[in-house]
PDB file of N, CA and C in Angstrom:
ATOM      1  N   MET L   1     -30.681 -14.185  15.032  1.00 76.00           N
ATOM      2  CA  MET L   1     -30.849 -13.078  13.437  1.00 76.00           C
ATOM      3  C   MET L   1     -31.727 -11.685  13.473  1.00 76.00           C
ATOM      4  N   ARG L   2     -31.966 -11.213  14.401  1.00 88.00           N
ATOM      5  CA  ARG L   2     -33.223 -10.189  14.300  1.00 88.00           C
ATOM      6  C   ARG L   2     -32.369  -8.739  14.454  1.00 88.00           C
ATOM      7  N   LYS L   3     -31.197  -9.599  15.919  1.00 89.00           N
ATOM      8  CA  LYS L   3     -30.467  -8.366  16.501  1.00 89.00           C
ATOM      9  C   LYS L   3     -29.430  -8.014  15.642  1.00 89.00           C
ATOM     10  N   TYR L   4     -29.300  -8.493  14.384  1.00 92.00           N
ATOM     11  CA  TYR L   4     -28.332  -7.795  13.299  1.00 92.00           C
ATOM     12  C   TYR L   4     -28.648  -7.179  12.068  1.00 92.00           C
ATOM     13  N   LEU L   5     -29.851  -7.531  12.215  1.00 95.00           N
ATOM     14  CA  LEU L   5     -30.788  -6.804  11.209  1.00 95.00           C
ATOM     15  C   LEU L   5     -30.196  -5.062  10.875  1.00 95.00           C
ATOM     16  N   PRO L   6     -30.202  -3.888  12.182  1.00 96.00           N
ATOM     17  CA  PRO L   6     -30.136  -2.667  11.749  1.00 96.00           C
ATOM     18  C   PRO L   6     -28.311  -2.558  11.160  1.00 96.00           C
ATOM     19  N   PHE L   7     -27.694  -4.073  11.467  1.00 96.00           N
ATOM     20  CA  PHE L   7     -26.269  -3.586  10.984  1.00 96.00           C
ATOM     21  C   PHE L   7     -26.129  -3.732   9.642  1.00 96.00           C
ATOM     22  N   VAL L   8     -26.900  -4.874   8.764  1.00 95.00           N
ATOM     23  CA  VAL L   8     -26.610  -5.510   7.908  1.00 95.00           C
ATOM     24  C   VAL L   8     -27.298  -4.031   7.195  1.00 95.00           C
ATOM     25  N   VAL L   9     -27.981  -3.417   7.313  1.00 97.00           N
ATOM     26  CA  VAL L   9     -29.031  -2.664   6.891  1.00 97.00           C
ATOM     27  C   VAL L   9     -28.007  -1.434   6.834  1.00 97.00           C
ATOM     28  N   ALA L  10     -27.431  -1.367   7.997  1.00 98.00           N
ATOM     29  CA  ALA L  10     -26.421  -0.186   7.791  1.00 98.00           C
ATOM     30  C   ALA L  10     -25.365  -0.165   6.871  1.00 98.00           C
ATOM     31  N   MET L  11     -24.732  -2.094   6.884  1.00 97.00           N
ATOM     32  CA  MET L  11     -23.788  -2.307   5.838  1.00 97.00           C
ATOM     33  C   MET L  11     -23.625  -2.017   4.745  1.00 97.00           C
ATOM     34  N   SER L  12     -25.103  -2.295   4.617  1.00 97.00           N
ATOM     35  CA  SER L  12     -25.496  -1.796   2.862  1.00 97.00           C
ATOM     36  C   SER L  12     -26.011  -0.578   2.739  1.00 97.00           C
ATOM     37  N   LEU L  13     -25.874   0.365   3.539  1.00 97.00           N
ATOM     38  CA  LEU L  13     -26.044   1.575   3.312  1.00 97.00           C
ATOM     39  C   LEU L  13     -24.625   2.278   3.098  1.00 97.00           C
ATOM     40  N   SER L  14     -23.653   1.615   3.883  1.00 97.00           N
ATOM     41  CA  SER L  14     -22.326   1.696   3.586  1.00 97.00           C
ATOM     42  C   SER L  14     -21.444   1.602   2.852  1.00 97.00           C
ATOM     43  N   VAL L  15     -22.148   0.276   2.048  1.00 96.00           N
ATOM     44  CA  VAL L  15     -21.252   0.252   0.308  1.00 96.00           C
ATOM     45  C   VAL L  15     -22.024   1.119  -0.540  1.00 96.00           C
ATOM     46  N   ILE L  16     -23.451   1.297  -0.291  1.00 94.00           N
ATOM     47  CA  ILE L  16     -23.848   2.125  -0.949  1.00 94.00           C
ATOM     48  C   ILE L  16     -23.343   3.983  -1.546  1.00 94.00           C
ATOM     49  N   VAL L  17     -23.321   3.907  -0.234  1.00 93.00           N
ATOM     50  CA  VAL L  17     -22.101   5.564   0.063  1.00 93.00           C
ATOM     51  C   VAL L  17     -20.816   5.590  -0.529  1.00 93.00           C
ATOM     52  N   LEU L  18     -20.743   4.605  -0.421  1.00 93.00           N
ATOM     53  CA  LEU L  18     -18.890   4.813  -0.265  1.00 93.00           C
ATOM     54  C   LEU L  18     -18.386   4.146  -1.807  1.00 93.00           C
ATOM     55  N   PHE L  19     -19.543   3.391  -2.083  1.00 92.00           N
ATOM     56  CA  PHE L  19     -18.919   2.820  -3.783  1.00 92.00           C
ATOM     57  C   PHE L  19     -19.755   3.606  -5.336  1.00 92.00           C
ATOM     58  N   THR L  20     -20.657   4.164  -4.432  1.00 89.00           N
ATOM     59  CA  THR L  20     -20.866   5.158  -5.763  1.00 89.00           C
ATOM     60  C   THR L  20     -19.997   5.425  -6.731  1.00 89.00           C
ATOM     61  N   PRO L  21     -20.587   5.661  -8.012  1.00 89.00           N
ATOM     62  CA  PRO L  21     -19.494   5.963  -8.900  1.00 89.00           C
ATOM     63  C   PRO L  21     -19.299   7.708  -8.335  1.00 89.00           C
ATOM     64  N   GLU L  22     -18.333   7.977  -8.851  1.00 81.00           N
ATOM     65  CA  GLU L  22     -18.171   9.805  -8.301  1.00 81.00           C
ATOM     66  C   GLU L  22     -19.241  10.797  -9.284  1.00 81.00           C
ATOM     67  N   SER L  23     -19.515  10.359 -10.609  1.00 82.00           N
ATOM     68  CA  SER L  23     -20.968  10.540 -11.186  1.00 82.00           C
ATOM     69  C   SER L  23     -22.200  11.003 -10.537  1.00 82.00           C
ATOM     70  N   GLY L  24     -22.865  10.147  -9.336  1.00 77.00           N
ATOM     71  CA  GLY L  24     -24.125   9.601  -9.090  1.00 77.00           C
ATOM     72  C   GLY L  24     -23.726  10.502  -7.230  1.00 77.00           C
ATOM     73  N   VAL L  25     -22.729  11.058  -7.136  1.00 78.00           N
ATOM     74  CA  VAL L  25     -21.964  11.644  -5.634  1.00 78.00           C
ATOM     75  C   VAL L  25     -22.916  13.234  -6.487  1.00 78.00           C
ATOM     76  N   PRO L  26     -24.385  13.723  -5.539  1.00 80.00           N
ATOM     77  CA  PRO L  26     -24.182  14.900  -5.634  1.00 80.00           C
ATOM     78  C   PRO L  26     -23.214  16.243  -5.006  1.00 80.00           C
ATOM     79  N   SER L  27     -23.283  17.039  -5.722  1.00 84.00           N
ATOM     80  CA  SER L  27     -22.214  18.329  -5.140  1.00 84.00           C
ATOM     81  C   SER L  27     -22.812  19.206  -4.038  1.00 84.00           C
ATOM     82  N   SER L  28     -22.074  19.277  -3.086  1.00 84.00           N
ATOM     83  CA  SER L  28     -21.937  19.619  -1.805  1.00 84.00           C
ATOM     84  C   SER L  28     -21.124  20.371  -1.099  1.00 84.00           C
ATOM     85  N   PRO L  29     -21.248  21.362  -0.245  1.00 92.00           N
ATOM     86  CA  PRO L  29     -20.562  22.423   0.107  1.00 92.00           C
ATOM     87  C   PRO L  29     -19.345  21.559   0.966  1.00 92.00           C
ATOM     88  N   PRO L  30     -17.983  21.830   0.996  1.00 89.00           N
ATOM     89  CA  PRO L  30     -16.267  21.647   1.380  1.00 89.00           C
ATOM     90  C   PRO L  30     -16.887  21.064   2.986  1.00 89.00           C
ATOM     91  N   GLY L  31     -16.566  19.330   3.105  1.00 89.00           N
ATOM     92  CA  GLY L  31     -16.443  19.014   4.370  1.00 89.00           C
ATOM     93  C   GLY L  31     -17.600  17.862   4.468  1.00 89.00           C
ATOM     94  N   THR L  32     -18.581  18.725   3.735  1.00 92.00           N
ATOM     95  CA  THR L  32     -19.859  17.558   3.841  1.00 92.00           C
ATOM     96  C   THR L  32     -19.494  15.842   4.081  1.00 92.00           C
ATOM     97  N   ASP L  33     -18.285  15.635   2.919  1.00 92.00           N
ATOM     98  CA  ASP L  33     -18.112  14.255   2.900  1.00 92.00           C
ATOM     99  C   ASP L  33     -17.565  13.858   4.325  1.00 92.00           C
ATOM    100  N   LYS L  34     -16.902  14.429   4.812  1.00 95.00           N
ATOM    101  CA  LYS L  34     -16.178  14.547   6.095  1.00 95.00           C
ATOM    102  C   LYS L  34     -17.774  13.742   7.175  1.00 95.00           C
ATOM    103  N   VAL L  35     -18.485  14.559   7.088  1.00 96.00           N
ATOM    104  CA  VAL L  35     -19.422  14.625   7.891  1.00 96.00           C
ATOM    105  C   VAL L  35     -20.078  13.362   8.053  1.00 96.00           C
ATOM    106  N   VAL L  36     -20.268  12.666   6.563  1.00 96.00           N
ATOM    107  CA  VAL L  36     -20.849  11.921   6.157  1.00 96.00           C
ATOM    108  C   VAL L  36     -20.529  10.452   6.565  1.00 96.00           C
ATOM    109  N   HIS L  37     -19.093  10.550   6.194  1.00 97.00           N
ATOM    110  CA  HIS L  37     -18.107   9.614   7.164  1.00 97.00           C
ATOM    111  C   HIS L  37     -18.295   8.943   8.421  1.00 97.00           C
ATOM    112  N   CYS L  38     -18.443  10.285   9.014  1.00 98.00           N
ATOM    113  CA  CYS L  38     -18.677  10.350  10.099  1.00 98.00           C
ATOM    114  C   CYS L  38     -20.064   9.562  10.724  1.00 98.00           C
ATOM    115  N   LEU L  39     -20.652  10.348  10.465  1.00 98.00           N
ATOM    116  CA  LEU L  39     -21.663   9.476  10.792  1.00 98.00           C
ATOM    117  C   LEU L  39     -22.197   8.091  10.102  1.00 98.00           C
ATOM    118  N   LEU L  40     -21.855   7.895   9.416  1.00 98.00           N
ATOM    119  CA  LEU L  40     -22.396   6.662   8.985  1.00 98.00           C
ATOM    120  C   LEU L  40     -21.139   5.749   9.303  1.00 98.00           C
ATOM    121  N   PHE L  41     -20.060   5.730   9.834  1.00 98.00           N
ATOM    122  CA  PHE L  41     -19.390   5.000  10.870  1.00 98.00           C
ATOM    123  C   PHE L  41     -19.353   4.816  11.814  1.00 98.00           C
ATOM    124  N   ALA L  42     -20.399   5.888  12.717  1.00 98.00           N
ATOM    125  CA  ALA L  42     -20.719   5.921  13.890  1.00 98.00           C
ATOM    126  C   ALA L  42     -21.806   4.829  14.002  1.00 98.00           C
ATOM    127  N   LEU L  43     -23.508   5.253  12.964  1.00 98.00           N
ATOM    128  CA  LEU L  43     -23.828   4.271  12.785  1.00 98.00           C
ATOM    129  C   LEU L  43     -24.000   2.716  12.630  1.00 98.00           C
ATOM    130  N   LEU L  44     -22.255   2.278  11.983  1.00 98.00           N
ATOM    131  CA  LEU L  44     -22.301   1.216  12.156  1.00 98.00           C
ATOM    132  C   LEU L  44     -21.729   0.818  13.379  1.00 98.00           C
ATOM    133  N   ALA L  45     -20.870   1.176  13.901  1.00 98.00           N
ATOM    134  CA  ALA L  45     -20.175   1.588  15.357  1.00 98.00           C
ATOM    135  C   ALA L  45     -21.374   0.828  16.137  1.00 98.00           C
ATOM    136  N   PHE L  46     -22.101   1.765  16.130  1.00 97.00           N
ATOM    137  CA  PHE L  46     -23.701   1.690  17.101  1.00 97.00           C
ATOM    138  C   PHE L  46     -24.389   0.537  16.689  1.00 97.00           C
ATOM    139  N   THR L  47     -24.491   0.102  15.857  1.00 96.00           N
ATOM    140  CA  THR L  47     -25.473  -1.364  15.299  1.00 96.00           C
ATOM    141  C   THR L  47     -24.710  -2.430  15.323  1.00 96.00           C
ATOM    142  N   GLY L  48     -23.372  -1.891  15.199  1.00 95.00           N
ATOM    143  CA  GLY L  48     -22.493  -3.618  15.225  1.00 95.00           C
ATOM    144  C   GLY L  48     -22.498  -3.575  17.088  1.00 95.00           C
ATOM    145  N   LEU L  49     -22.246  -2.910  17.833  1.00 93.00           N
ATOM    146  CA  LEU L  49     -22.258  -3.379  19.178  1.00 93.00           C
ATOM    147  C   LEU L  49     -23.740  -3.742  19.735  1.00 93.00           C
ATOM    148  N   LEU L  50     -24.542  -2.972  19.017  1.00 89.00           N
ATOM    149  CA  LEU L  50     -25.581  -3.493  19.562  1.00 89.00           C
ATOM    150  C   LEU L  50     -26.183  -5.226  18.988  1.00 89.00           C
ATOM    151  N   ALA L  51     -25.812  -5.688  18.380  1.00 88.00           N
ATOM    152  CA  ALA L  51     -25.532  -7.073  17.853  1.00 88.00           C
ATOM    153  C   ALA L  51     -24.664  -8.083  18.800  1.00 88.00           C
ATOM    154  N   ARG L  52     -23.879  -7.115  19.695  1.00 80.00           N
ATOM    155  CA  ARG L  52     -22.818  -7.594  20.635  1.00 80.00           C
ATOM    156  C   ARG L  52     -21.722  -8.221  20.134  1.00 80.00           C
ATOM    157  N   PRO L  53     -21.251  -8.243  18.510  1.00 80.00           N
ATOM    158  CA  PRO L  53     -19.699  -8.812  17.972  1.00 80.00           C
ATOM    159  C   PRO L  53     -18.368  -8.457  19.168  1.00 80.00           C
ATOM    160  N   ARG L  54     -18.036  -8.206  19.765  1.00 81.00           N
ATOM    161  CA  ARG L  54     -17.160  -7.965  20.536  1.00 81.00           C
ATOM    162  C   ARG L  54     -15.744  -7.712  19.233  1.00 81.00           C
ATOM    163  N   TRP L  55     -15.722  -8.172  18.392  1.00 90.00           N
ATOM    164  CA  TRP L  55     -14.434  -7.404  17.315  1.00 90.00           C
ATOM    165  C   TRP L  55     -14.574  -6.961  16.254  1.00 90.00           C
ATOM    166  N   ILE L  56     -16.104  -6.311  16.455  1.00 94.00           N
ATOM    167  CA  ILE L  56     -16.451  -5.194  14.986  1.00 94.00           C
ATOM    168  C   ILE L  56     -15.828  -4.184  15.577  1.00 94.00           C
ATOM    169  N   LEU L  57     -15.184  -3.414  16.307  1.00 93.00           N
ATOM    170  CA  LEU L  57     -14.745  -2.421  16.241  1.00 93.00           C
ATOM    171  C   LEU L  57     -13.150  -2.548  15.340  1.00 93.00           C
ATOM    172  N   LEU L  58     -12.314  -3.524  15.859  1.00 95.00           N
ATOM    173  CA  LEU L  58     -11.641  -3.852  14.876  1.00 95.00           C
ATOM    174  C   LEU L  58     -11.904  -3.727  13.060  1.00 95.00           C
ATOM    175  N   VAL L  59     -12.964  -4.762  12.661  1.00 96.00           N
ATOM    176  CA  VAL L  59     -13.711  -5.007  11.653  1.00 96.00           C
ATOM    177  C   VAL L  59     -13.742  -3.475  10.424  1.00 96.00           C
ATOM    178  N   LEU L  60     -14.268  -2.996  11.620  1.00 98.00           N
ATOM    179  CA  LEU L  60     -14.446  -1.648  11.107  1.00 98.00           C
ATOM    180  C   LEU L  60     -13.527  -0.730  10.958  1.00 98.00           C
ATOM    181  N   VAL L  61     -12.407  -0.816  11.805  1.00 98.00           N
ATOM    182  CA  VAL L  61     -11.562  -0.050  11.534  1.00 98.00           C
ATOM    183  C   VAL L  61     -11.097   0.302  10.025  1.00 98.00           C
ATOM    184  N   GLY L  62     -10.645  -1.799   9.567  1.00 98.00           N
ATOM    185  CA  GLY L  62     -10.087  -2.470   8.752  1.00 98.00           C
ATOM    186  C   GLY L  62     -10.862  -1.859   7.718  1.00 98.00           C
ATOM    187  N   TYR L  63     -12.596  -2.044   7.725  1.00 98.00           N
ATOM    188  CA  TYR L  63     -12.979  -1.379   6.635  1.00 98.00           C
ATOM    189  C   TYR L  63     -13.133  -0.331   6.411  1.00 98.00           C
ATOM    190  N   ALA L  64     -12.566   0.738   7.146  1.00 98.00           N
ATOM    191  CA  ALA L  64     -12.502   2.167   6.807  1.00 98.00           C
ATOM    192  C   ALA L  64     -11.211   2.283   5.958  1.00 98.00           C
ATOM    193  N   ALA L  65     -10.386   1.575   6.004  1.00 97.00           N
ATOM    194  CA  ALA L  65      -8.958   1.951   5.199  1.00 97.00           C
ATOM    195  C   ALA L  65      -9.063   1.115   4.424  1.00 97.00           C
ATOM    196  N   LEU L  66      -9.979   0.008   3.946  1.00 97.00           N
ATOM    197  CA  LEU L  66      -9.824  -0.863   2.777  1.00 97.00           C
ATOM    198  C   LEU L  66     -11.117  -0.043   1.832  1.00 97.00           C
ATOM    199  N   SER L  67     -12.181   0.392   2.628  1.00 96.00           N
ATOM    200  CA  SER L  67     -13.470   1.264   1.527  1.00 96.00           C
ATOM    201  C   SER L  67     -12.513   2.852   0.703  1.00 96.00           C
ATOM    202  N   GLU L  68     -11.050   3.055   1.215  1.00 95.00           N
ATOM    203  CA  GLU L  68     -10.469   4.391   0.668  1.00 95.00           C
ATOM    204  C   GLU L  68      -9.508   3.737  -0.313  1.00 95.00           C
ATOM    205  N   VAL L  69      -8.633   1.968  -0.169  1.00 95.00           N
ATOM    206  CA  VAL L  69      -8.215   1.912  -0.517  1.00 95.00           C
ATOM    207  C   VAL L  69      -8.588   1.161  -2.374  1.00 95.00           C
ATOM    208  N   LEU L  70      -9.916   0.822  -1.979  1.00 95.00           N
ATOM    209  CA  LEU L  70     -10.459   0.166  -3.267  1.00 95.00           C
ATOM    210  C   LEU L  70     -11.120   1.539  -3.567  1.00 95.00           C
ATOM    211  N   GLN L  71     -11.705   2.338  -2.816  1.00 92.00           N
ATOM    212  CA  GLN L  71     -12.109   3.974  -4.156  1.00 92.00           C
ATOM    213  C   GLN L  71     -11.109   3.997  -4.629  1.00 92.00           C
ATOM    214  N   GLU L  72      -9.695   4.253  -4.229  1.00 90.00           N
ATOM    215  CA  GLU L  72      -8.335   4.841  -5.455  1.00 90.00           C
ATOM    216  C   GLU L  72      -8.522   3.614  -6.108  1.00 90.00           C
ATOM    217  N   LEU L  73      -8.643   2.309  -6.177  1.00 92.00           N
ATOM    218  CA  LEU L  73      -7.912   1.761  -7.485  1.00 92.00           C
ATOM    219  C   LEU L  73      -9.315   0.915  -7.969  1.00 92.00           C
ATOM    220  N   ILE L  74     -10.500   1.025  -7.853  1.00 90.00           N
ATOM    221  CA  ILE L  74     -11.256   0.826  -8.429  1.00 90.00           C
ATOM    222  C   ILE L  74     -11.618   2.389  -9.559  1.00 90.00           C
ATOM    223  N   THR L  75     -11.214   1.719 -10.490  1.00 79.00           N
ATOM    224  CA  THR L  75     -10.791   2.767 -11.686  1.00 79.00           C
ATOM    225  C   THR L  75     -12.357   3.588 -12.267  1.00 79.00           C
ATOM    226  N   PRO L  76     -13.517   2.567 -12.547  1.00 85.00           N
ATOM    227  CA  PRO L  76     -14.623   3.289 -12.779  1.00 85.00           C
ATOM    228  C   PRO L  76     -15.091   3.755 -11.559  1.00 85.00           C
ATOM    229  N   LEU L  77     -15.035   3.661 -10.467  1.00 82.00           N
ATOM    230  CA  LEU L  77     -15.403   5.044 -10.107  1.00 82.00           C
ATOM    231  C   LEU L  77     -15.292   5.804  -9.743  1.00 82.00           C
ATOM    232  N   HIS L  78     -13.721   6.481 -10.364  1.00 85.00           N
ATOM    233  CA  HIS L  78     -13.712   7.773 -10.827  1.00 85.00           C
ATOM    234  C   HIS L  78     -14.068   8.374  -9.247  1.00 85.00           C
ATOM    235  N   ARG L  79     -13.518   8.161  -8.609  1.00 85.00           N
ATOM    236  CA  ARG L  79     -13.059   8.120  -7.046  1.00 85.00           C
ATOM    237  C   ARG L  79     -11.837   8.134  -6.609  1.00 85.00           C
ATOM    238  N   SER L  80     -11.592   8.897  -5.199  1.00 87.00           N
ATOM    239  CA  SER L  80     -10.190   8.515  -4.942  1.00 87.00           C
ATOM    240  C   SER L  80     -10.282   8.819  -3.523  1.00 87.00           C
ATOM    241  N   GLY L  81      -9.182   7.592  -3.108  1.00 90.00           N
ATOM    242  CA  GLY L  81      -9.107   7.453  -1.822  1.00 90.00           C
ATOM    243  C   GLY L  81      -8.041   8.689  -0.896  1.00 90.00           C
ATOM    244  N   ASP L  82      -8.608   8.770   0.676  1.00 92.00           N
ATOM    245  CA  ASP L  82      -8.356   9.813   1.440  1.00 92.00           C
ATOM    246  C   ASP L  82      -7.873   9.612   2.754  1.00 92.00           C
ATOM    247  N   VAL L  83      -6.662   9.571   2.861  1.00 96.00           N
ATOM    248  CA  VAL L  83      -6.391   9.413   4.345  1.00 96.00           C
ATOM    249  C   VAL L  83      -6.919   9.764   5.020  1.00 96.00           C
ATOM    250  N   LEU L  84      -7.234  11.174   5.203  1.00 96.00           N
ATOM    251  CA  LEU L  84      -8.353  11.924   6.171  1.00 96.00           C
ATOM    252  C   LEU L  84      -9.623  11.231   6.606  1.00 96.00           C
ATOM    253  N   ASP L  85     -10.451  10.437   5.066  1.00 96.00           N
ATOM    254  CA  ASP L  85     -11.705  10.064   5.399  1.00 96.00           C
ATOM    255  C   ASP L  85     -11.335   8.925   6.363  1.00 96.00           C
ATOM    256  N   ALA L  86     -10.335   8.149   6.290  1.00 97.00           N
ATOM    257  CA  ALA L  86     -10.421   7.421   6.853  1.00 97.00           C
ATOM    258  C   ALA L  86     -10.216   7.196   8.293  1.00 97.00           C
ATOM    259  N   LEU L  87      -9.256   8.294   8.923  1.00 98.00           N
ATOM    260  CA  LEU L  87      -9.591   9.003  10.209  1.00 98.00           C
ATOM    261  C   LEU L  87     -10.442   9.542  10.582  1.00 98.00           C
ATOM    262  N   THR L  88     -11.310   9.891  10.021  1.00 98.00           N
ATOM    263  CA  THR L  88     -12.580  10.559   9.790  1.00 98.00           C
ATOM    264  C   THR L  88     -13.757   9.650  10.106  1.00 98.00           C
ATOM    265  N   ASP L  89     -13.840   8.164   9.613  1.00 98.00           N
ATOM    266  CA  ASP L  89     -14.627   7.000  10.023  1.00 98.00           C
ATOM    267  C   ASP L  89     -13.827   6.400  10.921  1.00 98.00           C
ATOM    268  N   VAL L  90     -12.765   6.702  11.444  1.00 98.00           N
ATOM    269  CA  VAL L  90     -12.363   6.320  13.133  1.00 98.00           C
ATOM    270  C   VAL L  90     -12.819   6.594  13.954  1.00 98.00           C
ATOM    271  N   VAL L  91     -12.779   8.071  13.862  1.00 98.00           N
ATOM    272  CA  VAL L  91     -13.173   8.863  14.128  1.00 98.00           C
ATOM    273  C   VAL L  91     -15.079   9.043  14.936  1.00 98.00           C
ATOM    274  N   GLY L  92     -15.558   8.860  13.952  1.00 98.00           N
ATOM    275  CA  GLY L  92     -17.034   7.972  14.186  1.00 98.00           C
ATOM    276  C   GLY L  92     -17.411   6.822  14.632  1.00 98.00           C
ATOM    277  N   ILE L  93     -16.507   5.835  14.235  1.00 98.00           N
ATOM    278  CA  ILE L  93     -16.335   4.665  14.927  1.00 98.00           C
ATOM    279  C   ILE L  93     -16.254   4.520  16.473  1.00 98.00           C
ATOM    280  N   ALA L  94     -16.019   5.934  17.169  1.00 98.00           N
ATOM    281  CA  ALA L  94     -15.551   6.247  18.744  1.00 98.00           C
ATOM    282  C   ALA L  94     -17.029   6.546  18.918  1.00 98.00           C
ATOM    283  N   LEU L  95     -17.495   7.569  17.863  1.00 98.00           N
ATOM    284  CA  LEU L  95     -18.510   8.503  17.987  1.00 98.00           C
ATOM    285  C   LEU L  95     -19.870   6.918  18.524  1.00 98.00           C
ATOM    286  N   GLY L  96     -19.879   6.460  17.994  1.00 97.00           N
ATOM    287  CA  GLY L  96     -20.838   5.148  18.049  1.00 97.00           C
ATOM    288  C   GLY L  96     -20.490   4.892  18.918  1.00 97.00           C
ATOM    289  N   TRP L  97     -19.468   4.370  19.114  1.00 96.00           N
ATOM    290  CA  TRP L  97     -18.650   3.084  20.670  1.00 96.00           C
ATOM    291  C   TRP L  97     -19.480   3.876  21.663  1.00 96.00           C
ATOM    292  N   GLY L  98     -19.259   5.206  21.817  1.00 96.00           N
ATOM    293  CA  GLY L  98     -20.157   6.258  23.011  1.00 96.00           C
ATOM    294  C   GLY L  98     -20.895   5.849  22.889  1.00 96.00           C
ATOM    295  N   VAL L  99     -21.667   6.625  22.001  1.00 96.00           N
ATOM    296  CA  VAL L  99     -22.956   6.585  22.307  1.00 96.00           C
ATOM    297  C   VAL L  99     -23.960   4.942  22.589  1.00 96.00           C
ATOM    298  N   ALA L 100     -23.384   3.612  21.931  1.00 94.00           N
ATOM    299  CA  ALA L 100     -23.641   2.882  22.666  1.00 94.00           C
ATOM    300  C   ALA L 100     -23.656   2.121  23.401  1.00 94.00           C
ATOM    301  N   ALA L 101     -22.510   2.529  24.271  1.00 93.00           N
ATOM    302  CA  ALA L 101     -21.561   2.690  25.706  1.00 93.00           C
ATOM    303  C   ALA L 101     -23.047   2.890  26.505  1.00 93.00           C
ATOM    304  N   LEU L 102     -22.746   4.504  26.089  1.00 95.00           N
ATOM    305  CA  LEU L 102     -23.815   5.342  27.009  1.00 95.00           C
ATOM    306  C   LEU L 102     -26.091   4.587  27.281  1.00 95.00           C
ATOM    307  N   VAL L 103     -26.161   4.373  25.818  1.00 92.00           N
ATOM    308  CA  VAL L 103     -27.213   3.541  25.948  1.00 92.00           C
ATOM    309  C   VAL L 103     -26.948   1.866  26.724  1.00 92.00           C
ATOM    310  N   ALA L 104     -26.081   1.204  26.864  1.00 88.00           N
ATOM    311  CA  ALA L 104     -26.101   0.239  27.754  1.00 88.00           C
ATOM    312  C   ALA L 104     -26.084   0.599  28.590  1.00 88.00           C
ATOM    313  N   ARG L 105     -25.194   1.410  29.295  1.00 90.00           N
ATOM    314  CA  ARG L 105     -26.001   1.971  30.692  1.00 90.00           C
ATOM    315  C   ARG L 105     -26.698   2.276  30.620  1.00 90.00           C
ATOM    316  N   ARG L 106     -28.114   2.746  30.047  1.00 90.00           N
ATOM    317  CA  ARG L 106     -28.996   3.190  30.290  1.00 90.00           C
ATOM    318  C   ARG L 106     -30.172   2.209  30.489  1.00 90.00           C
ATOM    319  N   VAL L 107     -29.654   0.553  30.178  1.00 87.00           N
ATOM    320  CA  VAL L 107     -30.386  -0.029  29.804  1.00 87.00           C
ATOM    321  C   VAL L 107     -30.363  -0.610  31.090  1.00 87.00           C
ATOM    322  N   SER L 108     -28.907  -0.826  31.669  1.00 84.00           N
ATOM    323  CA  SER L 108     -28.666  -1.910  32.644  1.00 84.00           C
ATOM    324  C   SER L 108     -28.763  -1.132  33.885  1.00 84.00           C
ATOM    325  N   ALA L 109     -29.245   0.282  33.643  1.00 85.00           N
ATOM    326  CA  ALA L 109     -29.691   1.113  34.833  1.00 85.00           C
ATOM    327  C   ALA L 109     -31.032   0.748  35.241  1.00 85.00           C
ATOM    328  N   ARG L 110     -31.491   0.633  34.309  1.00 84.00           N
ATOM    329  CA  ARG L 110     -33.143   0.932  34.381  1.00 84.00           C
ATOM    330  C   ARG L 110     -33.459  -0.961  34.996  1.00 84.00           C
ATOM    331  N   ALA L 111     -32.963  -1.474  33.606  1.00 84.00           N
ATOM    332  CA  ALA L 111     -33.528  -3.130  34.341  1.00 84.00           C
ATOM    333  C   ALA L 111     -32.565  -2.772  35.842  1.00 84.00           C
ATOM    334  N   SER L 112     -31.731  -2.809  36.201  1.00 81.00           N
ATOM    335  CA  SER L 112     -31.452  -2.635  38.165  1.00 81.00           C
ATOM    336  C   SER L 112     -32.949  -1.864  38.915  1.00 81.00           C
ATOM    337  N   ARG L 113     -33.340  -1.412  38.346  1.00 75.00           N
ATOM    338  CA  ARG L 113     -34.196  -0.907  39.089  1.00 75.00           C
ATOM    339  C   ARG L 113     -35.508  -1.396  39.441  1.00 75.00           C
TER     340      ARG L 113
END
């Protein structure tokens, strides 16, 4: 169970970030939301892959799309779904996957010494 804790924390953070009503989101320079989306999904992919479920990347792509649909449909949030946010999420997933692969290689190389 301990190996899932970082992913559970990252997932909780994502729910807070993605579903905070628009009024609770601080104003920021243009493009900041894309950086946040990318880093958030990179964190989700990285921590999810460390927990070892092989299906996590597919689930995260689905979550990226679903989160944007829900942002559009849940009226009290006063947020809008954005296809570019979902695509940025997928870039973040790829980034997290790449970092997890590099970490796994280094750990494997150290273990074989």
